[in-house]
Coordinates of C-alpha atoms (C1' of nucleotides) in Angstrom, one line a residue:
Chain A
X27 CA 0.2 0.0 -0.3
X28 CA 2.4 2.7 0.8
X29 CA 6.0 1.2 -0.1
X30 CA 8.0 3.9 -1.0
X31 CA 8.7 6.3 1.9
X32 CA 9.8 2.2 3.6
X33 CA 13.1 3.3 2.9
X34 CA 13.3 7.0 4.5
X35 CA 13.9 5.4 7.7
X36 CA 15.3 2.4 8.4
X37 CA 13.5 -0.6 10.6
X38 CA 12.0 0.5 13.3
X39 CA 11.1 4.4 13.9
X40 CA 9.1 4.4 9.9
X41 CA 7.5 1.0 9.0
X42 CA 5.6 -0.9 10.7
X43 CA 5.0 -3.7 8.1
X44 CA 0.8 -4.1 7.7
X45 CA 0.6 -7.1 9.3
X46 CA 3.0 -6.1 12.1
X47 CA 0.2 -4.1 13.0
X48 CA -2.5 -6.3 12.9
X49 CA -1.1 -8.2 16.0
X50 CA 0.3 -5.9 18.0
X51 CA -3.7 -5.9 20.0
X52 CA -3.7 -9.7 20.0
X53 CA 0.0 -9.2 21.6
X54 CA -1.8 -6.6 23.5
X55 CA -4.4 -8.3 25.0
X56 CA -2.9 -11.3 26.3
X57 CA -0.7 -9.1 28.3
X58 CA -3.4 -7.0 29.5
X59 CA -4.5 -10.5 30.4
X60 CA -0.4 -11.6 31.7
X61 CA 0.1 -8.3 33.8
X62 CA -4.0 -9.3 35.5
X63 CA -2.1 -12.2 36.7
X64 CA 0.3 -9.9 38.5
X65 CA 3.2 -11.4 35.6
X66 CA 5.9 -9.6 35.8
X67 CA 8.2 -11.2 32.3
X68 CA 7.6 -13.4 29.5
X69 CA 9.5 -14.7 26.8
X70 CA 8.7 -14.7 23.3
X71 CA 7.5 -18.1 23.6
X72 CA 5.0 -17.7 26.3
X73 CA 3.2 -14.6 24.4
X74 CA 3.5 -16.5 21.6
X75 CA 1.9 -19.3 22.4
X76 CA -1.1 -17.1 24.5
X77 CA -1.6 -15.2 20.8
X78 CA -2.2 -17.9 19.5
X79 CA 1.7 -17.1 17.1
X80 CA 5.2 -18.5 16.0
X81 CA 7.1 -17.1 18.8
X82 CA 9.6 -16.1 15.8
X83 CA 7.1 -14.2 14.6
X84 CA 6.1 -12.5 18.0
X85 CA 10.1 -11.5 18.5
X86 CA 10.1 -10.2 14.8
X87 CA 6.6 -8.0 15.3
X88 CA 8.3 -6.5 18.5
X89 CA 11.8 -5.8 16.8
X90 CA 10.1 -3.5 14.7
X91 CA 9.3 -1.4 17.6
X92 CA 12.6 -0.9 19.4
X93 CA 14.5 -4.1 21.5
X94 CA 12.2 -4.2 23.9
X95 CA 12.8 -7.5 25.7
X96 CA 16.2 -9.0 27.6
X97 CA 17.9 -11.7 26.8
X98 CA 18.3 -14.9 28.8
X99 CA 15.3 -13.0 30.2
X100 CA 12.3 -11.5 28.0
X101 CA 10.2 -9.0 27.9
X102 CA 9.0 -7.3 30.9
X103 CA 4.9 -7.3 30.5
X104 CA 4.3 -3.6 31.9
X105 CA 7.1 -1.6 29.7
X106 CA 5.7 -4.2 26.5
X107 CA 2.3 -3.1 27.5
X108 CA 3.1 -0.1 27.4
X109 CA 5.4 0.5 24.6
X110 CA 3.0 -1.0 22.4
X111 CA 0.1 0.7 23.7
X112 CA 1.3 4.1 22.3
X113 CA 2.2 3.3 19.3
X114 CA -0.7 2.0 18.1
X115 CA -2.5 5.5 19.3
X116 CA -3.9 4.2 22.4
X117 CA -2.0 6.4 24.7
X118 CA -4.3 9.4 23.3
X119 CA -8.2 9.2 23.4
X120 CA -9.7 8.7 20.2
X121 CA -13.5 9.8 20.2
X122 CA -16.3 7.6 18.3
X123 CA -19.1 8.5 16.5
X124 CA -22.1 5.6 15.9
X125 CA -24.4 5.2 13.0
X126 CA -27.0 3.5 13.1
X127 CA -28.6 2.3 16.0
X128 CA -30.7 -0.8 15.0
X129 CA -29.8 -4.5 17.1
X130 CA -26.0 -4.5 15.7
X131 CA -25.7 0.1 16.3
X132 CA -27.3 -1.3 19.7
X133 CA -24.4 -4.2 20.3
X134 CA -21.6 -1.5 19.5
X135 CA -23.0 1.3 21.8
X136 CA -23.3 -1.5 24.4
X137 CA -18.9 -3.1 23.7
X138 CA -17.2 -3.7 26.8
X139 CA -14.6 -3.2 24.3
X140 CA -14.3 1.1 23.6
X141 CA -14.2 2.7 26.7
X142 CA -11.4 -0.2 27.8
X143 CA -8.7 1.1 25.7
X144 CA -9.2 4.4 24.6
X145 CA -12.4 4.6 22.9
X146 CA -14.8 7.1 24.0
X147 CA -18.2 7.5 22.0
X148 CA -19.4 10.6 21.6
X149 CA -22.5 10.1 19.4
X150 CA -25.2 7.2 18.7
X151 CA -26.8 8.7 15.4
X152 CA -30.1 7.4 13.1
X153 CA -32.3 8.5 11.0
X154 CA -35.1 6.8 12.1
X155 CA -37.4 9.5 14.1
X156 CA -38.8 6.8 16.3
X157 CA -35.1 6.0 17.9
X158 CA -33.8 9.8 18.5
X159 CA -34.4 11.1 22.1
X160 CA -34.3 7.5 22.8
X161 CA -31.8 6.3 25.5
X162 CA -29.0 3.7 24.4
X163 CA -26.0 2.3 27.2
X164 CA -27.1 5.6 28.9
X165 CA -26.7 7.2 25.9
X166 CA -29.1 9.9 24.2
X167 CA -29.6 9.3 20.1
X168 CA -29.4 11.9 18.3
X169 CA -30.4 13.4 14.1
X170 CA -28.1 12.3 11.7
X171 CA -29.2 15.5 10.2
X172 CA -27.1 17.1 13.2
X173 CA -24.1 15.0 11.9
X174 CA -22.0 17.4 10.3
X175 CA -22.6 19.1 13.5
X176 CA -22.1 16.4 15.6
X177 CA -18.6 15.8 14.3
X178 CA -16.8 18.9 13.7
X179 CA -18.5 19.6 17.4
X180 CA -16.8 16.5 19.5
X181 CA -14.6 16.2 17.4
X182 CA -14.7 12.3 16.3
X183 CA -11.8 11.1 14.5
X184 CA -13.6 7.9 13.8
X185 CA -16.8 7.0 12.3
X186 CA -17.9 3.3 13.1
X187 CA -21.0 2.8 10.2
X188 CA -23.6 0.3 11.1
X189 CA -26.5 1.5 8.7
X190 CA -28.1 -0.4 6.3
X191 CA -26.3 -1.0 2.6
X192 CA -28.0 1.6 0.9
X193 CA -27.8 4.4 3.6
X194 CA -23.7 3.7 3.9
X195 CA -21.8 5.7 0.9
X196 CA -23.9 8.3 1.7
X197 CA -22.8 8.6 5.5
X198 CA -19.8 7.6 4.7
X199 CA -19.5 10.8 2.2
X200 CA -20.9 13.2 4.9
X201 CA -18.3 11.5 7.7
X202 CA -15.5 12.6 5.6
X203 CA -16.5 15.7 3.9
X204 CA -17.2 15.8 8.2
X205 CA -13.1 15.5 8.5
X206 CA -13.3 11.8 9.7
X207 CA -10.3 9.8 8.3
X208 CA -10.6 6.6 9.1
X209 CA -13.9 4.6 9.5
X210 CA -15.1 1.1 10.3
X211 CA -18.2 -0.2 8.3
X212 CA -19.6 -2.6 9.4
X213 CA -22.5 -2.5 6.5
X214 CA -22.3 -5.5 3.9
X215 CA -20.9 -2.7 0.5
X216 CA -17.9 -1.7 -0.7
X217 CA -17.4 1.8 0.1
X218 CA -15.3 3.8 -2.3
X219 CA -13.8 6.8 -0.6
X220 CA -10.7 9.4 -1.1
X221 CA -6.7 8.8 -0.7
X222 CA -5.7 9.9 3.6
X223 CA -9.4 7.8 4.5
X224 CA -8.7 4.9 6.0
X225 CA -11.8 2.0 5.7
X226 CA -11.8 -1.2 7.6
X227 CA -14.6 -3.4 6.8
X228 CA -16.4 -5.8 9.2
X229 CA -18.6 -8.4 7.4
X230 CA -20.4 -11.1 8.8
X231 CA -21.8 -12.7 5.6
X232 CA -18.2 -13.0 4.5
X233 CA -16.7 -14.4 7.2
X234 CA -19.5 -17.5 6.9
X235 CA -18.5 -17.7 3.8
X236 CA -15.8 -18.1 4.2
X237 CA -15.6 -20.8 6.6
X238 CA -18.6 -23.0 4.0
X239 CA -16.1 -23.3 1.6
X240 CA -13.5 -25.0 4.3
X241 CA -16.4 -26.5 5.4
X242 CA -17.5 -27.7 2.1
X243 CA -13.6 -29.1 1.7
X244 CA -13.7 -30.7 4.7
X245 CA -17.0 -32.6 3.9
X246 CA -15.7 -34.6 0.2
X247 CA -13.2 -36.4 1.8
X248 CA -10.3 -35.9 4.3
X249 CA -7.5 -35.6 1.4
X250 CA -9.5 -33.4 -1.2
X251 CA -12.7 -32.5 -2.5
X252 CA -13.0 -31.5 -6.3
X253 CA -15.4 -28.8 -6.3
X254 CA -18.8 -30.3 -8.5
X255 CA -17.4 -30.4 -11.9
X256 CA -15.8 -26.5 -12.8
X257 CA -14.9 -26.8 -16.5
X258 CA -18.3 -28.8 -17.7
X259 CA -22.1 -26.9 -19.1
X260 CA -24.8 -26.7 -16.4
X261 CA -27.1 -28.2 -17.9
X262 CA -30.7 -25.1 -17.6
X263 CA -28.4 -22.6 -17.5
X264 CA -31.1 -20.8 -16.2
X265 CA -32.5 -21.6 -13.1
X266 CA -29.5 -21.5 -11.2
X267 CA -29.4 -18.5 -10.1
X268 CA -32.9 -20.0 -7.8
X269 CA -30.3 -22.0 -5.8
X270 CA -28.9 -18.4 -4.0
X271 CA -30.6 -16.0 -4.5
X272 CA -33.1 -14.8 -1.2
Chain B
X262 CA -1.6 -23.5 5.3
X263 CA -1.6 -26.1 3.1
X264 CA 0.6 -27.1 0.4
X265 CA 1.7 -29.9 0.4
X266 CA -1.6 -31.1 -1.5
X267 CA -0.8 -27.6 -3.4
X268 CA 0.9 -30.0 -6.8
X269 CA -1.9 -32.8 -6.5
X270 CA -3.4 -31.0 -9.2
X271 CA -2.6 -27.9 -11.8
X272 CA -4.5 -25.2 -10.7
X273 CA -8.6 -24.8 -10.9
X274 CA -9.6 -27.7 -8.9
X275 CA -8.1 -27.1 -6.4
X276 CA -5.8 -25.3 -4.3
X277 CA -8.2 -21.7 -4.2
X278 CA -5.5 -20.0 -2.6
X279 CA -7.0 -17.8 0.5
X280 CA -6.3 -14.7 -0.8
X281 CA -9.0 -15.4 -3.5
X282 CA -11.3 -17.3 -0.7
X283 CA -11.1 -14.1 1.3
X284 CA -12.9 -12.4 -1.8
X285 CA -15.3 -14.4 -3.5
X286 CA -17.9 -13.4 -1.5
X287 CA -17.0 -9.5 -2.1
X288 CA -17.5 -10.7 -5.9
X289 CA -20.0 -12.2 -5.0
X290 CA -22.1 -9.4 -3.9
X291 CA -21.6 -6.5 -6.2
X292 CA -22.6 -9.5 -8.6
X293 CA -26.2 -9.5 -7.0
X294 CA -25.8 -6.0 -6.8
X295 CA -25.9 -6.4 -10.9
X296 CA -28.5 -8.8 -11.4
X297 CA -30.8 -6.8 -9.3
X298 CA -29.6 -3.6 -11.6
X299 CA -30.7 -6.3 -15.0
X300 CA -26.8 -6.1 -15.7
X301 CA -26.4 -9.0 -18.3
X302 CA -22.6 -8.4 -19.2
X303 CA -19.9 -7.1 -16.8
X304 CA -16.3 -6.7 -17.8
X305 CA -13.1 -7.6 -15.1
X306 CA -13.0 -3.8 -15.0
X307 CA -16.9 -3.1 -14.0
X308 CA -16.7 -5.9 -11.2
X309 CA -13.4 -4.9 -10.3
X310 CA -14.1 -1.0 -9.5
X311 CA -16.9 -2.6 -7.9
X312 CA -15.6 -5.0 -5.5
X313 CA -12.8 -2.6 -4.9
X314 CA -9.7 -4.8 -6.3
X315 CA -7.4 -4.0 -9.4
X316 CA -8.6 -5.5 -12.6
X317 CA -5.9 -8.4 -13.2
X318 CA -6.3 -9.7 -9.9
X319 CA -10.0 -10.2 -10.5
X320 CA -9.7 -11.4 -13.9
X321 CA -6.9 -14.0 -11.6
X322 CA -8.8 -14.5 -9.2
X323 CA -11.9 -15.8 -11.4
X324 CA -9.2 -18.0 -13.4
X325 CA -9.0 -20.2 -10.5
X326 CA -11.9 -20.9 -10.5
X327 CA -11.7 -22.2 -14.8
X328 CA -12.1 -19.5 -18.0
X329 CA -15.6 -18.5 -17.4
X330 CA -14.9 -15.0 -19.5
X331 CA -15.3 -14.7 -23.0
X332 CA -12.7 -12.0 -25.1
X333 CA -13.9 -9.1 -26.2
X334 CA -17.5 -9.4 -24.3
X335 CA -16.8 -10.4 -20.8
X336 CA -18.3 -12.4 -17.4
X337 CA -21.9 -13.2 -17.6
X338 CA -23.3 -12.0 -15.0
X339 CA -26.0 -15.0 -14.2
X340 CA -23.2 -17.9 -15.0
X341 CA -20.5 -16.1 -12.2
X342 CA -23.4 -16.2 -9.6
X343 CA -23.6 -19.7 -10.0
X344 CA -20.1 -20.4 -10.4
X345 CA -18.7 -19.0 -7.8
X346 CA -21.8 -19.1 -5.5
X347 CA -20.5 -23.1 -5.8
X348 CA -17.6 -22.8 -5.2
X349 CA -17.7 -20.8 -2.1
X350 CA -20.2 -24.2 -0.8
X351 CA -24.1 -22.0 -1.4
X352 CA -25.6 -24.0 -4.2
X353 CA -26.4 -25.8 -0.1
X354 CA -27.6 -25.1 3.1
X355 CA -25.3 -24.4 6.3
X356 CA -27.6 -25.1 9.8
X357 CA -26.0 -21.8 12.0
X358 CA -26.0 -21.9 16.0
X359 CA -25.4 -18.7 17.3
X360 CA -24.1 -19.4 21.3
X361 CA -24.3 -15.6 23.4
X362 CA -27.4 -13.8 23.5
X363 CA -26.4 -10.9 25.0
X364 CA -26.3 -6.7 23.1
X365 CA -24.1 -9.4 19.7
X366 CA -25.6 -12.4 20.0
X367 CA -29.2 -9.8 18.7
X368 CA -27.9 -8.5 16.9
X369 CA -27.0 -11.1 14.3
X370 CA -29.8 -13.3 15.0
X371 CA -31.9 -10.1 13.4
X372 CA -28.5 -10.5 10.8
X373 CA -30.7 -10.3 7.4
X374 CA -27.4 -11.4 5.6
X375 CA -28.1 -14.8 6.9
X376 CA -30.7 -15.9 5.5
X377 CA -30.4 -15.0 2.2
X378 CA -27.0 -17.1 1.4
X379 CA -27.4 -20.6 2.0
X380 CA -27.8 -20.0 6.7
X381 CA -29.8 -21.3 8.5
X382 CA -29.7 -20.2 12.0
X383 CA -31.3 -23.5 13.7
X384 CA -30.5 -22.6 18.1
X385 CA -29.8 -20.0 19.7
X386 CA -28.4 -20.8 23.5
X387 CA -27.7 -19.0 26.3
X388 CA -26.0 -20.4 29.5
X389 CA -29.3 -17.2 31.6
X390 CA -31.7 -19.1 33.1
X391 CA -34.4 -16.0 32.8
X392 CA -32.9 -15.2 28.7
X393 CA -34.3 -19.7 27.6
X394 CA -37.7 -19.2 26.5
X395 CA -37.8 -15.9 25.3
X396 CA -38.4 -15.3 21.8
X397 CA -34.8 -13.4 19.9
X398 CA -35.5 -13.1 16.1
X399 CA -39.0 -15.3 15.9
X400 CA -36.6 -18.2 17.6
X401 CA -37.2 -19.8 21.2
X402 CA -33.2 -19.2 23.0
X403 CA -32.3 -23.3 24.1
X404 CA -30.3 -23.4 27.1
X405 CA -26.8 -24.5 26.8
X406 CA -26.5 -27.5 28.5
X407 CA -28.8 -28.9 25.5
X408 CA -25.6 -27.7 23.3
X409 CA -25.0 -31.2 22.5
X410 CA -27.4 -32.9 21.5
X411 CA -28.9 -29.3 19.5
X412 CA -25.2 -29.6 17.7
X413 CA -25.5 -33.8 16.8
X414 CA -29.6 -33.7 16.3
X415 CA -29.9 -30.6 14.4
X416 CA -26.9 -31.2 11.9
X417 CA -25.3 -27.6 13.2
X418 CA -22.0 -27.8 10.8
X419 CA -21.0 -23.7 11.5
X420 CA -21.0 -22.8 14.9
X421 CA -20.8 -18.7 16.3
X422 CA -19.7 -18.1 20.1
X423 CA -21.1 -14.7 20.7
X424 CA -20.2 -15.1 24.6
X425 CA -17.8 -12.7 27.1
X426 CA -14.2 -14.0 27.1
X427 CA -14.2 -15.5 29.7
X428 CA -16.9 -18.5 28.4
X429 CA -15.8 -18.7 25.1
X430 CA -13.2 -21.2 24.8
X431 CA -15.3 -23.4 27.3
X432 CA -17.6 -22.8 24.6
X433 CA -16.1 -23.5 21.2
X434 CA -14.2 -27.1 22.9
X435 CA -17.8 -28.4 23.2
X436 CA -18.9 -27.5 19.8
X437 CA -16.2 -29.2 18.6
X438 CA -16.3 -32.0 20.5
X439 CA -19.8 -32.1 19.3
X440 CA -19.2 -32.2 15.9
X441 CA -18.9 -28.7 14.7
X442 CA -15.6 -27.8 12.2
X443 CA -16.2 -24.2 11.5
X444 CA -16.2 -21.0 14.5
X445 CA -16.8 -17.8 14.2
X446 CA -15.2 -16.4 17.0
X447 CA -16.9 -13.0 18.4
X448 CA -15.6 -12.8 21.8
X449 CA -11.7 -11.1 22.1
X450 CA -10.3 -14.6 23.2
X451 CA -7.1 -16.4 21.0
X452 CA -9.1 -20.1 20.9
X453 CA -6.8 -22.9 20.8
X454 CA -8.8 -26.1 18.5
X455 CA -7.3 -29.4 16.9
X456 CA -6.6 -29.3 13.7
X457 CA -8.8 -29.7 10.9
X458 CA -11.5 -27.2 13.2
X459 CA -11.5 -24.0 11.1
X460 CA -11.5 -20.6 13.1
X461 CA -12.4 -17.4 12.0
X462 CA -12.1 -14.2 14.1
X463 CA -14.3 -11.2 14.1
X464 CA -12.5 -8.8 16.4
X465 CA -14.1 -4.8 17.0
X466 CA -11.0 -4.0 19.5
X467 CA -9.0 -4.7 17.1
X468 CA -10.1 -3.5 14.7
X469 CA -10.4 0.4 15.9
X470 CA -6.8 0.1 17.5
X471 CA -5.1 -0.4 13.4
X472 CA -7.5 2.2 12.5
X473 CA -6.1 4.4 15.8
X474 CA -2.1 3.2 14.8
X475 CA -3.0 4.9 11.3
X476 CA -5.3 7.6 12.7
X477 CA -2.0 8.4 14.7
X478 CA 0.5 8.1 11.4
X479 CA -1.9 11.0 9.6
X480 CA -2.2 13.3 12.4
X481 CA 2.1 13.8 12.7
X482 CA 1.9 14.8 9.4
X483 CA 1.4 14.3 5.4
X484 CA 4.5 13.4 5.4
X485 CA 5.4 11.6 8.3
X486 CA 5.6 10.3 11.7
X487 CA 7.8 9.1 14.2
X488 CA 6.3 7.4 17.4
X489 CA 7.3 9.4 20.2
X490 CA 10.5 8.6 21.2
X491 CA 11.2 4.9 20.4
X492 CA 13.9 4.8 22.2
X493 CA 14.2 6.3 25.6
X494 CA 14.1 5.5 28.6
X495 CA 10.8 7.0 29.8
X496 CA 10.4 8.4 32.9
X497 CA 7.9 6.8 35.6
X498 CA 8.0 3.1 34.8
X499 CA 6.6 2.7 36.6
X500 CA 2.9 5.2 36.3
X501 CA 2.1 4.5 32.4
X502 CA 0.4 1.1 32.9
X503 CA -3.0 3.5 34.1
X504 CA -2.6 5.3 30.6
X505 CA -4.6 1.9 28.8
X506 CA -6.7 0.2 32.0
X507 CA -10.4 0.3 32.0
Chain C
dA154 C1' -14.7 -12.9 -45.1
dA155 C1' -11.4 -9.4 -43.2
dG156 C1' -9.5 -7.1 -40.2
dC157 C1' -10.2 -4.2 -36.0
dC158 C1' -10.9 -3.5 -31.8
dT159 C1' -12.1 -5.2 -26.6
dT160 C1' -11.1 -8.4 -22.9
dT161 C1' -9.2 -12.3 -21.2
dG162 C1' -6.1 -15.3 -19.6
dT163 C1' -1.6 -15.6 -18.1
dG164 C1' 3.8 -14.8 -17.4
dA165 C1' 6.7 -13.2 -15.6
dA166 C1' 8.4 -9.2 -12.3
dT167 C1' 8.4 -7.6 -8.0
dA168 C1' 6.8 -7.3 -3.4
dC169 C1' 5.9 -8.5 1.4
dG170 C1' 4.9 -12.7 5.0
dC171 C1' 7.1 -16.4 7.2
dG172 C1' 9.4 -19.6 9.6
dC173 C1' 13.9 -21.4 10.4
dA174 C1' 18.5 -21.6 12.7
dC175 C1' 21.3 -19.6 15.1
dA176 C1' 25.1 -16.2 16.7
dA177 C1' 24.9 -12.1 20.1
dA178 C1' 23.5 -10.8 24.4
dG179 C1' 23.1 -10.6 29.1
dT180 C1' 21.2 -13.7 33.7
dC181 C1' 22.5 -16.8 37.0
dG182 C1' 24.7 -20.7 39.6
dC183 C1' 28.7 -22.1 41.9
Chain D
dG182 C1' 34.9 -14.3 38.3
dC183 C1' 33.5 -17.6 35.9
dG184 C1' 31.1 -20.6 32.6
dA185 C1' 26.4 -22.5 31.3
dC186 C1' 22.3 -21.9 30.4
dT187 C1' 18.3 -18.9 28.3
dT188 C1' 16.4 -16.5 25.1
dT189 C1' 16.7 -12.8 22.0
dG190 C1' 17.3 -10.6 17.5
dT191 C1' 18.0 -11.2 12.8
dG192 C1' 19.6 -12.7 8.7
dC193 C1' 18.3 -15.9 5.1
dG194 C1' 15.7 -18.9 1.8
dC195 C1' 10.6 -20.7 0.4
dG196 C1' 6.3 -19.8 -0.9
dT197 C1' 2.8 -16.7 -1.7
dA198 C1' 0.3 -12.7 -3.6
dT199 C1' -0.1 -8.7 -6.4
dT200 C1' 0.5 -5.8 -10.8
dC201 C1' 2.8 -5.7 -15.4
dA202 C1' 2.2 -6.1 -20.1
dC203 C1' 1.1 -8.1 -23.8
dA204 C1' -0.1 -12.5 -26.5
dA205 C1' -4.5 -14.8 -28.1
dA206 C1' -9.0 -15.4 -28.2
dG207 C1' -13.7 -14.0 -29.4
dG208 C1' -17.3 -10.7 -31.5
dC209 C1' -18.3 -6.4 -34.5
dT210 C1' -18.5 -4.1 -38.1
dT211 C1' -18.5 -3.2 -43.0

DNA sequence: AAGCCTTTGTGAATACGCGCACAAAGTCGC
DNA sequence: GCGACTTTGTGCGCGTATTCACAAAGGCTT
């Protein structure tokens, strides 16, 4: 994605691989668990096991942040928690707005994982007049007409889109226009955004379909499944649509 | 993950790359949208744009399923929908059980994306006696004690874990013991499962943290952000824990 | 019927990520 | 104070993924 800037500084300090960034939160969670148990020091082997990764990978990931381990001993849990938190930007607070207060939006509003990691939900917005004013998880739902005002007024930097698919792109355009540069999208659509805006997608249906693919493989026998005749002309090409439509 | 079986047959028919599998559902969704609009034929360029990927990548992905395009014309939408659906295993029905009926479980139970893609929710389970018997999205919540009976009796092949973190591993062990080989995990823990069982994880908090990382970079200036002094000895090493704890 | 134009399918080059294996570095026991 | 032992940090090779660029293939026009 950003290949050119990787040679400006040489490792640590700049250019942490995307794959590493994606694992840091996992390490962080494992470290928090260790911390609760009162563990002061952990080896790469132990932490890797807790995080479900290879220990060499863990060490390489951590080496991108600097040399925070002690050879022969391991890593100091507390210090590592701090370093990873800082690298991820969790030592500062991030203001989040949730747009769309359906079932999913409600679940997100009540999700404990927000507050505990420096994410503060500062707004719940919906287009449904009947919802506006209702209180969800101790916060009143506001009308989406006030989106721009809320986003800039409360310095929202991350927007969580939990609207129906049809509304998502329009909402996205508006939050971006209002200054948001990070979007977490739960709507089942591909959002298009200008350069400089990050979008991450969470899509239940896609995850299930990936599982179904592997499940189908497994069902075909342990040694190898051949997908149903993939070079043939299926008889009756017209009616196969029904099989997958709602 | 499975490198040895890739040479048994030569491309198509066997060994679709994991990265490709992960994109097929995206293509499928884009194709459904086109279908609703009455589009009969689509070029790789158009479909790639709709799916948010490079067109060469799209063509290579599709080539793993076989040669379903016509040079000079493009792909027949309906036929491609069928081929991808079949490859993903969506031409058959998959029986899903949702374990944990909190906010998130409720949202999942009501999620339309299940039914519309061949996923049938056949059970909602929870440990809370107060919830058992309640109806959620037209389905009665059942007690988790009946998990084994429900899973084998109703031929559940995919388990969705939406329990609190503390309960997830135990629930996972039970569903696996009962015969489930595909798990979609929403609990913020790393599940360990025996070989042959697939686990996919959806984790809101991790996604937010990844966004925060990039947001922090952007905030440091358009040309390059240097993370706060990553080789230094921070003064007062003891109190930095508070910054990220609940 | 022939040639032009569009679009696929893929070879080749490049970038990226992973994991092994080991040297360097530091601790701990004696 | 020294040697043995542990564990980090990383060089290296391998496999996968991505993208470019183009030849092959097919339709369409004249």
